[in-house]
mmCIF file of C-alpha atoms in Angstrom:
data_model
loop_
_atom_site.group_PDB
_atom_site.id
_atom_site.type_symbol
_atom_site.label_atom_id
_atom_site.label_comp_id
_atom_site.label_asym_id
_atom_site.label_seq_id
_atom_site.Cartn_x
_atom_site.Cartn_y
_atom_site.Cartn_z
ATOM 1 C CA MET G 1 188.491 192.603 127.133
ATOM 2 C CA TYR G 2 191.185 194.308 129.660
ATOM 3 C CA LYS G 3 191.508 197.680 130.889
ATOM 4 C CA TYR G 4 193.667 199.814 132.745
ATOM 5 C CA ASN G 5 192.786 202.834 134.699
ATOM 6 C CA PHE G 6 195.499 205.434 136.228
ATOM 7 C CA GLU G 7 194.551 206.104 138.975
ATOM 8 C CA GLN G 8 190.445 205.751 140.666
ATOM 9 C CA ASN G 9 188.014 208.211 139.682
ATOM 10 C CA THR G 10 190.012 209.534 136.471
ATOM 11 C CA GLN G 11 189.174 209.534 133.014
ATOM 12 C CA HIS G 12 192.192 208.250 131.838
ATOM 13 C CA ARG G 13 191.302 204.609 130.403
ATOM 14 C CA ILE G 14 193.074 202.550 128.095
ATOM 15 C CA GLU G 15 191.538 199.315 126.688
ATOM 16 C CA ILE G 16 193.440 196.173 124.717
ATOM 17 C CA LEU G 17 192.105 195.921 120.865
ATOM 18 C CA GLU G 18 194.745 193.396 119.772
ATOM 19 C CA LEU G 19 198.002 192.217 121.248
ATOM 20 C CA ASN G 20 200.877 190.025 120.554
ATOM 21 C CA ASP G 21 204.672 190.295 120.914
ATOM 22 C CA GLU G 22 205.402 192.476 117.924
ATOM 23 C CA LYS G 23 202.591 195.036 117.989
ATOM 24 C CA CYS G 24 200.042 196.765 120.233
ATOM 25 C CA LYS G 25 196.403 197.934 119.546
ATOM 26 C CA PHE G 26 194.920 200.152 122.011
ATOM 27 C CA SER G 27 192.344 202.879 122.458
ATOM 28 C CA PHE G 28 192.816 205.189 125.096
ATOM 29 C CA GLU G 29 190.535 207.381 126.788
ATOM 30 C CA GLY G 30 191.601 211.290 127.821
ATOM 31 C CA ASP G 31 193.407 214.675 126.916
ATOM 32 C CA LEU G 32 194.978 214.461 123.675
ATOM 33 C CA SER G 33 198.202 216.179 125.491
ATOM 34 C CA ILE G 34 198.392 213.557 127.291
ATOM 35 C CA ALA G 35 198.312 210.615 124.404
ATOM 36 C CA ASN G 36 200.522 212.866 122.334
ATOM 37 C CA ALA G 37 203.275 212.819 126.053
ATOM 38 C CA ILE G 38 202.605 208.540 125.694
ATOM 39 C CA ARG G 39 203.548 208.758 122.341
ATOM 40 C CA ARG G 40 206.979 210.546 122.204
ATOM 41 C CA VAL G 41 208.262 208.951 125.873
ATOM 42 C CA MET G 42 207.740 205.184 123.677
ATOM 43 C CA ILE G 43 209.812 206.773 120.705
ATOM 44 C CA ALA G 44 212.552 207.757 123.215
ATOM 45 C CA GLU G 45 212.570 207.632 126.709
ATOM 46 C CA VAL G 46 211.922 203.647 127.115
ATOM 47 C CA PRO G 47 215.448 202.359 128.180
ATOM 48 C CA VAL G 48 216.820 199.451 125.828
ATOM 49 C CA MET G 49 220.277 198.255 125.359
ATOM 50 C CA ALA G 50 222.638 198.767 122.143
ATOM 51 C CA ILE G 51 225.896 198.421 121.341
ATOM 52 C CA HIS G 52 228.142 201.788 121.972
ATOM 53 C CA PHE G 53 231.401 200.539 121.512
ATOM 54 C CA VAL G 54 233.364 198.528 119.573
ATOM 55 C CA ASP G 55 237.138 197.606 119.883
ATOM 56 C CA ILE G 56 238.632 196.834 116.676
ATOM 57 C CA ILE G 57 240.876 193.797 117.125
ATOM 58 C CA GLU G 58 241.080 193.023 113.623
ATOM 59 C CA ASN G 59 239.407 193.522 110.347
ATOM 60 C CA THR G 60 240.141 192.588 106.793
ATOM 61 C CA SER G 61 236.514 192.614 105.891
ATOM 62 C CA PRO G 62 234.789 194.500 103.053
ATOM 63 C CA LEU G 63 233.176 197.049 105.477
ATOM 64 C CA SER G 64 235.793 199.968 106.682
ATOM 65 C CA ASP G 65 236.031 199.800 110.681
ATOM 66 C CA GLU G 66 233.330 202.373 111.408
ATOM 67 C CA PHE G 67 230.541 200.967 108.640
ATOM 68 C CA LEU G 68 231.171 197.555 110.677
ATOM 69 C CA ALA G 69 230.730 199.288 114.185
ATOM 70 C CA GLN G 70 227.825 201.223 112.957
ATOM 71 C CA ARG G 71 226.613 198.624 111.431
ATOM 72 C CA LEU G 72 226.972 196.582 114.685
ATOM 73 C CA GLY G 73 225.693 199.517 116.684
ATOM 74 C CA LEU G 74 221.921 198.427 114.540
ATOM 75 C CA ILE G 75 221.861 195.550 115.663
ATOM 76 C CA PRO G 76 218.819 195.069 118.616
ATOM 77 C CA LEU G 77 219.150 193.777 121.277
ATOM 78 C CA VAL G 78 216.788 191.774 123.654
ATOM 79 C CA SER G 79 216.309 194.909 126.672
ATOM 80 C CA SER G 80 213.612 193.019 129.421
ATOM 81 C CA ALA G 81 216.523 192.727 131.671
ATOM 82 C CA ALA G 82 217.748 196.469 131.056
ATOM 83 C CA ASP G 83 216.109 197.543 134.205
ATOM 84 C CA SER G 84 219.287 195.627 135.792
ATOM 85 C CA LYS G 85 221.919 197.679 134.466
ATOM 86 C CA MET G 86 222.335 201.013 135.243
ATOM 87 C CA TYR G 87 223.652 204.061 132.769
ATOM 88 C CA ASP G 88 227.088 204.328 132.356
ATOM 89 C CA TRP G 89 227.048 208.318 134.426
ATOM 90 C CA GLU G 90 225.384 206.602 137.305
ATOM 91 C CA ALA G 91 228.221 204.313 137.618
ATOM 92 C CA ASP G 92 230.939 205.048 140.253
ATOM 93 C CA ALA G 93 234.463 204.743 138.138
ATOM 94 C CA ASP G 94 235.036 201.248 139.738
ATOM 95 C CA SER G 95 231.907 200.259 137.863
ATOM 96 C CA ILE G 96 232.368 201.308 134.737
ATOM 97 C CA ASP G 97 234.022 198.242 133.098
ATOM 98 C CA ASP G 98 231.639 195.367 135.437
ATOM 99 C CA GLN G 99 229.065 193.671 134.659
ATOM 100 C CA LYS G 100 226.570 196.687 136.673
ATOM 101 C CA THR G 101 226.241 198.802 133.334
ATOM 102 C CA LYS G 102 227.469 196.980 130.185
ATOM 103 C CA VAL G 103 227.303 193.591 128.621
ATOM 104 C CA VAL G 104 230.122 191.999 125.981
ATOM 105 C CA PHE G 105 230.009 190.761 122.953
ATOM 106 C CA THR G 106 232.671 188.743 121.206
ATOM 107 C CA LEU G 107 232.741 188.717 117.154
ATOM 108 C CA ARG G 108 235.790 186.336 116.218
ATOM 109 C CA GLN G 109 235.870 184.250 113.200
ATOM 110 C CA LYS G 110 237.650 183.977 109.507
ATOM 111 C CA ASN G 111 236.813 182.224 106.287
ATOM 112 C CA LEU G 112 239.603 179.253 105.534
ATOM 113 C CA ASN G 113 236.671 178.157 102.472
ATOM 114 C CA ASP G 114 236.588 179.328 98.679
ATOM 115 C CA ALA G 115 232.967 180.307 99.599
ATOM 116 C CA PRO G 116 231.515 183.501 101.263
ATOM 117 C CA LEU G 117 231.123 183.447 105.089
ATOM 118 C CA GLU G 118 227.974 185.129 106.159
ATOM 119 C CA ILE G 119 228.721 186.967 109.216
ATOM 120 C CA THR G 120 225.297 187.774 111.134
ATOM 121 C CA SER G 121 224.457 188.602 114.807
ATOM 122 C CA GLN G 122 223.973 185.019 115.443
ATOM 123 C CA HIS G 123 227.938 185.048 116.074
ATOM 124 C CA LEU G 124 227.971 187.859 118.395
ATOM 125 C CA GLU G 125 229.188 185.470 121.734
ATOM 126 C CA PRO G 126 228.615 187.224 125.392
ATOM 127 C CA GLU G 127 231.545 187.179 127.387
ATOM 128 C CA PHE G 128 229.238 187.219 131.248
ATOM 129 C CA GLY G 129 227.680 184.028 129.764
ATOM 130 C CA GLN G 130 223.977 184.747 129.447
ATOM 131 C CA VAL G 131 221.681 182.336 128.710
ATOM 132 C CA GLY G 132 217.805 181.824 128.334
ATOM 133 C CA GLU G 133 215.512 183.941 126.730
ATOM 134 C CA MET G 134 215.260 186.537 128.860
ATOM 135 C CA ALA G 135 219.588 187.208 128.728
ATOM 136 C CA ILE G 136 220.524 190.931 126.237
ATOM 137 C CA ARG G 137 221.255 189.118 123.438
ATOM 138 C CA PRO G 138 220.853 189.972 119.581
ATOM 139 C CA VAL G 139 217.174 190.003 118.747
ATOM 140 C CA ARG G 140 216.282 186.258 117.110
ATOM 141 C CA MET G 141 215.609 186.722 113.282
ATOM 142 C CA PHE G 142 214.329 184.177 111.876
ATOM 143 C CA SER G 143 213.500 183.533 107.569
ATOM 144 C CA PRO G 144 210.430 184.170 106.102
ATOM 145 C CA ILE G 145 210.684 180.897 103.578
ATOM 146 C CA ASN G 146 211.837 178.088 105.699
ATOM 147 C CA GLY G 147 211.333 179.246 109.280
ATOM 148 C CA LYS G 148 214.643 178.566 110.621
ATOM 149 C CA GLU G 149 216.843 181.094 112.419
ATOM 150 C CA VAL G 150 219.405 183.443 110.049
ATOM 151 C CA GLY G 151 220.092 186.147 112.529
ATOM 152 C CA ILE G 152 221.178 189.808 111.361
ATOM 153 C CA PRO G 153 223.980 190.198 108.201
ATOM 154 C CA ILE G 154 226.587 191.898 109.465
ATOM 155 C CA THR G 155 229.201 190.909 106.741
ATOM 156 C CA ARG G 156 230.659 188.621 104.375
ATOM 157 C CA LEU G 157 233.826 187.308 104.541
ATOM 158 C CA GLY G 158 236.189 185.700 101.218
ATOM 159 C CA LYS G 159 238.832 183.380 102.030
ATOM 160 C CA ASN G 160 241.398 184.574 104.135
ATOM 161 C CA GLN G 161 239.612 187.771 105.365
ATOM 162 C CA SER G 162 239.026 187.658 109.069
ATOM 163 C CA VAL G 163 237.049 189.618 111.809
ATOM 164 C CA HIS G 164 237.906 190.438 115.546
ATOM 165 C CA VAL G 165 236.234 192.830 117.743
ATOM 166 C CA ARG G 166 234.903 193.305 120.764
ATOM 167 C CA CYS G 167 230.669 194.947 121.635
ATOM 168 C CA HIS G 168 230.331 197.360 124.152
ATOM 169 C CA ALA G 169 226.656 197.611 124.678
ATOM 170 C CA LEU G 170 224.830 199.906 126.833
ATOM 171 C CA LYS G 171 221.709 201.514 128.860
ATOM 172 C CA GLY G 172 220.209 204.228 126.752
ATOM 173 C CA PHE G 173 217.536 205.509 125.238
ATOM 174 C CA GLY G 174 215.960 207.385 122.184
ATOM 175 C CA LYS G 175 216.832 210.692 122.460
ATOM 176 C CA MET G 176 220.468 209.705 122.772
ATOM 177 C CA HIS G 177 220.631 207.884 119.151
ATOM 178 C CA ALA G 178 217.928 205.552 117.734
ATOM 179 C CA LYS G 179 219.514 202.760 118.134
ATOM 180 C CA TRP G 180 218.090 202.743 121.877
ATOM 181 C CA SER G 181 214.488 202.962 120.171
ATOM 182 C CA PRO G 182 212.448 200.355 120.967
ATOM 183 C CA ILE G 183 210.166 201.424 118.605
ATOM 184 C CA ASN G 184 209.704 200.798 114.764
ATOM 185 C CA ILE G 185 206.033 202.515 114.729
ATOM 186 C CA ALA G 186 203.953 204.545 117.208
ATOM 187 C CA THR G 187 200.878 206.122 116.592
ATOM 188 C CA PHE G 188 197.686 207.112 117.062
ATOM 189 C CA ARG G 189 194.973 208.422 115.778
ATOM 190 C CA HIS G 190 191.174 209.672 116.574
ATOM 191 C CA GLU G 191 188.474 207.235 117.165
ATOM 192 C CA ALA G 192 185.417 207.727 114.664
ATOM 193 C CA GLU G 193 181.821 208.214 115.651
ATOM 194 C CA ILE G 194 179.270 207.533 113.335
ATOM 195 C CA ASN G 195 175.751 207.690 113.831
ATOM 196 C CA MET G 196 173.516 206.504 111.040
ATOM 197 C CA ASP G 197 169.103 208.418 109.871
ATOM 198 C CA GLN G 198 167.440 205.186 110.989
ATOM 199 C CA SER G 199 164.535 206.556 109.239
ATOM 200 C CA GLN G 200 166.675 206.904 106.029
ATOM 201 C CA LEU G 201 167.910 203.779 107.077
ATOM 202 C CA GLN G 202 164.837 201.935 106.767
ATOM 203 C CA SER G 203 164.011 203.050 103.452
ATOM 204 C CA LEU G 204 167.546 201.213 102.212
ATOM 205 C CA SER G 205 166.443 198.446 100.002
ATOM 206 C CA LEU G 206 169.782 195.475 101.086
ATOM 207 C CA SER G 207 171.347 195.922 98.046
ATOM 208 C CA GLU G 208 171.213 199.547 99.166
ATOM 209 C CA LYS G 209 172.057 198.257 101.894
ATOM 210 C CA ASN G 210 175.138 195.829 101.086
ATOM 211 C CA ALA G 211 176.407 198.537 98.603
ATOM 212 C CA ILE G 212 177.106 200.621 101.455
ATOM 213 C CA ARG G 213 178.606 198.003 103.457
ATOM 214 C CA ASN G 214 180.661 197.147 100.668
ATOM 215 C CA SER G 215 181.888 200.940 100.069
ATOM 216 C CA CYS G 216 183.938 200.601 103.292
ATOM 217 C CA PRO G 217 187.624 199.413 102.732
ATOM 218 C CA MET G 218 188.336 198.399 106.337
ATOM 219 C CA ASN G 219 185.230 196.232 106.685
ATOM 220 C CA VAL G 220 183.531 198.865 109.942
ATOM 221 C CA PHE G 221 179.895 197.965 109.233
ATOM 222 C CA ALA G 222 177.946 194.613 108.656
ATOM 223 C CA MET G 223 174.328 193.299 108.723
ATOM 224 C CA ASP G 224 172.573 191.821 111.401
ATOM 225 C CA ALA G 225 170.373 188.815 112.093
ATOM 226 C CA ASN G 226 167.399 191.265 110.485
ATOM 227 C CA GLN G 227 169.582 192.093 107.523
ATOM 228 C CA ASP G 228 169.633 195.810 109.381
ATOM 229 C CA LEU G 229 172.885 197.850 108.647
ATOM 230 C CA ILE G 230 175.169 198.473 111.668
ATOM 231 C CA VAL G 231 178.630 199.826 112.935
ATOM 232 C CA ASN G 232 180.958 196.844 113.685
ATOM 233 C CA ALA G 233 184.214 197.249 114.349
ATOM 234 C CA ILE G 234 183.919 201.319 114.638
ATOM 235 C CA GLU G 235 188.297 201.091 115.549
ATOM 236 C CA LYS G 236 188.854 200.283 112.080
ATOM 237 C CA CYS G 237 187.488 203.528 111.157
ATOM 238 C CA VAL G 238 189.856 205.371 108.805
ATOM 239 C CA PHE G 239 187.849 208.202 107.858
ATOM 240 C CA CYS G 240 187.843 207.775 103.896
ATOM 241 C CA GLU G 241 184.431 208.642 103.886
ATOM 242 C CA GLU G 242 183.691 206.302 101.395
ATOM 243 C CA CYS G 243 180.270 205.024 103.057
ATOM 244 C CA ILE G 244 178.963 208.791 102.748
ATOM 245 C CA ARG G 245 179.706 208.943 99.048
ATOM 246 C CA SER G 246 178.280 205.715 98.605
ATOM 247 C CA ALA G 247 175.058 206.971 100.306
ATOM 248 C CA GLU G 248 175.644 210.465 98.460
ATOM 249 C CA SER G 249 175.083 208.168 95.579
ATOM 250 C CA MET G 250 171.907 207.244 96.854
ATOM 251 C CA LYS G 251 170.329 210.521 97.378
ATOM 252 C CA LYS G 252 170.765 209.805 100.954
ATOM 253 C CA PRO G 253 173.346 212.837 101.772
ATOM 254 C CA ARG G 254 172.321 212.624 105.952
ATOM 255 C CA LEU G 255 172.463 209.166 106.524
ATOM 256 C CA ILE G 256 175.633 209.092 107.792
ATOM 257 C CA LYS G 257 177.118 211.147 109.634
ATOM 258 C CA MET G 258 181.109 210.990 111.323
ATOM 259 C CA GLN G 259 182.933 212.725 113.161
ATOM 260 C CA HIS G 260 185.583 212.327 115.339
ATOM 261 C CA LYS G 261 185.350 210.965 118.920
ATOM 262 C CA LYS G 262 186.545 213.300 121.588
ATOM 263 C CA ASN G 263 189.180 212.983 123.609
ATOM 264 C CA LYS G 264 189.250 209.009 122.672
ATOM 265 C CA TYR G 265 192.281 208.122 120.145
ATOM 266 C CA ILE G 266 193.611 204.674 118.679
ATOM 267 C CA PHE G 267 197.353 203.753 119.526
ATOM 268 C CA THR G 268 199.284 201.328 117.309
ATOM 269 C CA VAL G 269 202.759 200.069 118.402
ATOM 270 C CA GLU G 270 204.663 198.120 117.051
ATOM 271 C CA SER G 271 208.446 196.749 118.358
ATOM 272 C CA ALA G 272 211.611 196.694 117.140
ATOM 273 C CA GLY G 273 212.609 193.543 118.791
ATOM 274 C CA GLN G 274 213.617 194.785 122.034
ATOM 275 C CA LEU G 275 211.371 194.924 123.939
ATOM 276 C CA LYS G 276 207.594 193.131 124.130
ATOM 277 C CA ALA G 277 204.784 195.751 122.147
ATOM 278 C CA ALA G 278 203.100 195.351 126.018
ATOM 279 C CA GLU G 279 206.533 196.098 127.605
ATOM 280 C CA ILE G 280 207.238 199.514 125.352
ATOM 281 C CA VAL G 281 203.552 200.633 126.849
ATOM 282 C CA GLN G 282 204.030 199.586 130.536
ATOM 283 C CA LYS G 283 207.512 201.226 130.583
ATOM 284 C CA ALA G 284 206.398 203.954 129.141
ATOM 285 C CA LEU G 285 203.854 204.844 131.596
ATOM 286 C CA ILE G 286 205.880 204.009 134.575
ATOM 287 C CA VAL G 287 208.798 206.876 132.794
ATOM 288 C CA LEU G 288 205.624 209.053 132.280
ATOM 289 C CA ARG G 289 204.244 208.579 135.887
ATOM 290 C CA LYS G 290 207.922 209.095 137.433
ATOM 291 C CA LYS G 291 208.351 212.502 134.882
ATOM 292 C CA VAL G 292 205.064 214.166 136.533
ATOM 293 C CA ASP G 293 206.086 212.826 139.834
ATOM 294 C CA GLU G 294 209.378 214.902 139.589
ATOM 295 C CA ILE G 295 207.678 218.113 138.310
ATOM 296 C CA SER G 296 205.196 218.133 141.362
ATOM 297 C CA GLN G 297 208.072 217.476 143.764
ATOM 298 C CA ASP G 298 209.697 220.852 141.963
ATOM 299 C CA LEU G 299 206.509 222.673 142.051
ATOM 300 C CA ASP G 300 206.050 222.174 146.139
ATOM 301 C CA ILE G 301 209.796 222.415 146.873
ATOM 302 C CA ALA G 302 208.907 225.951 144.575
ATOM 303 C CA GLN G 303 206.481 226.622 146.448
ATOM 304 C CA GLN G 304 207.346 225.859 150.503
ATOM 305 C CA GLN G 305 211.263 228.012 149.602
ATOM 306 C CA GLN G 306 207.987 231.584 147.861
ATOM 307 C CA ASN G 307 206.592 231.104 151.865
#
């Protein structure tokens, strides 16, 4: 199982419990303030790309210019290559309109048929000729019915209606606007610690043990080879206390003791699509470390000036 140490000889540890492109679930061992800082940085300070300026050249769609621009701005863009871009305030005047700071997409469609034409993120064409999975482009969306790529709906055009816009995607982060946040969900909770009184446990019948096991909606408990009740998936516990109530109904109020494990937390991170879930966690740790280093440097300078 993969484990990551922030530094040698520290108590901060991360252990991956579940990982795919959309979701990362991990346990964190360390101070509560550090855990909350990681969560806040993931939500608000991991840089991604998003459409910020829209040049409306022609728009006879049912949506007003402002509404159309807002919908375009909320389309998530694959941002694994966002680190190669500069923030617009970092660039000098000569590079404001260049590829160092932005990606430009063109949307130009006209409906010449009687049937409505749905305009989606698939119709956005990059002007700089980016290709490949790592290119900055709209996130790919697939139909849950047939698995085909469908794109994110933007508007619908009636007969002879058209839309022609240029979209300027800039680098930003969630504190600036929610469209720059790569997160759908970023939460953490205490990891549970469950202890069972072995003397009371041995007095239970097999049916009573099964009743306690089945009372847990998260399947935290299991039966081992000796038909003894054991804690099998502690990370799934949500402190519902159904197991305690089941034991109390059997006149065993002290059978199960449940409490928060000190300084150990379960994180659940779900990506909005711009970055893989693991990338969000990694980039958040980099940002957090950079902020700590900047504070440390400022304190050193202040101390030197004081002396």
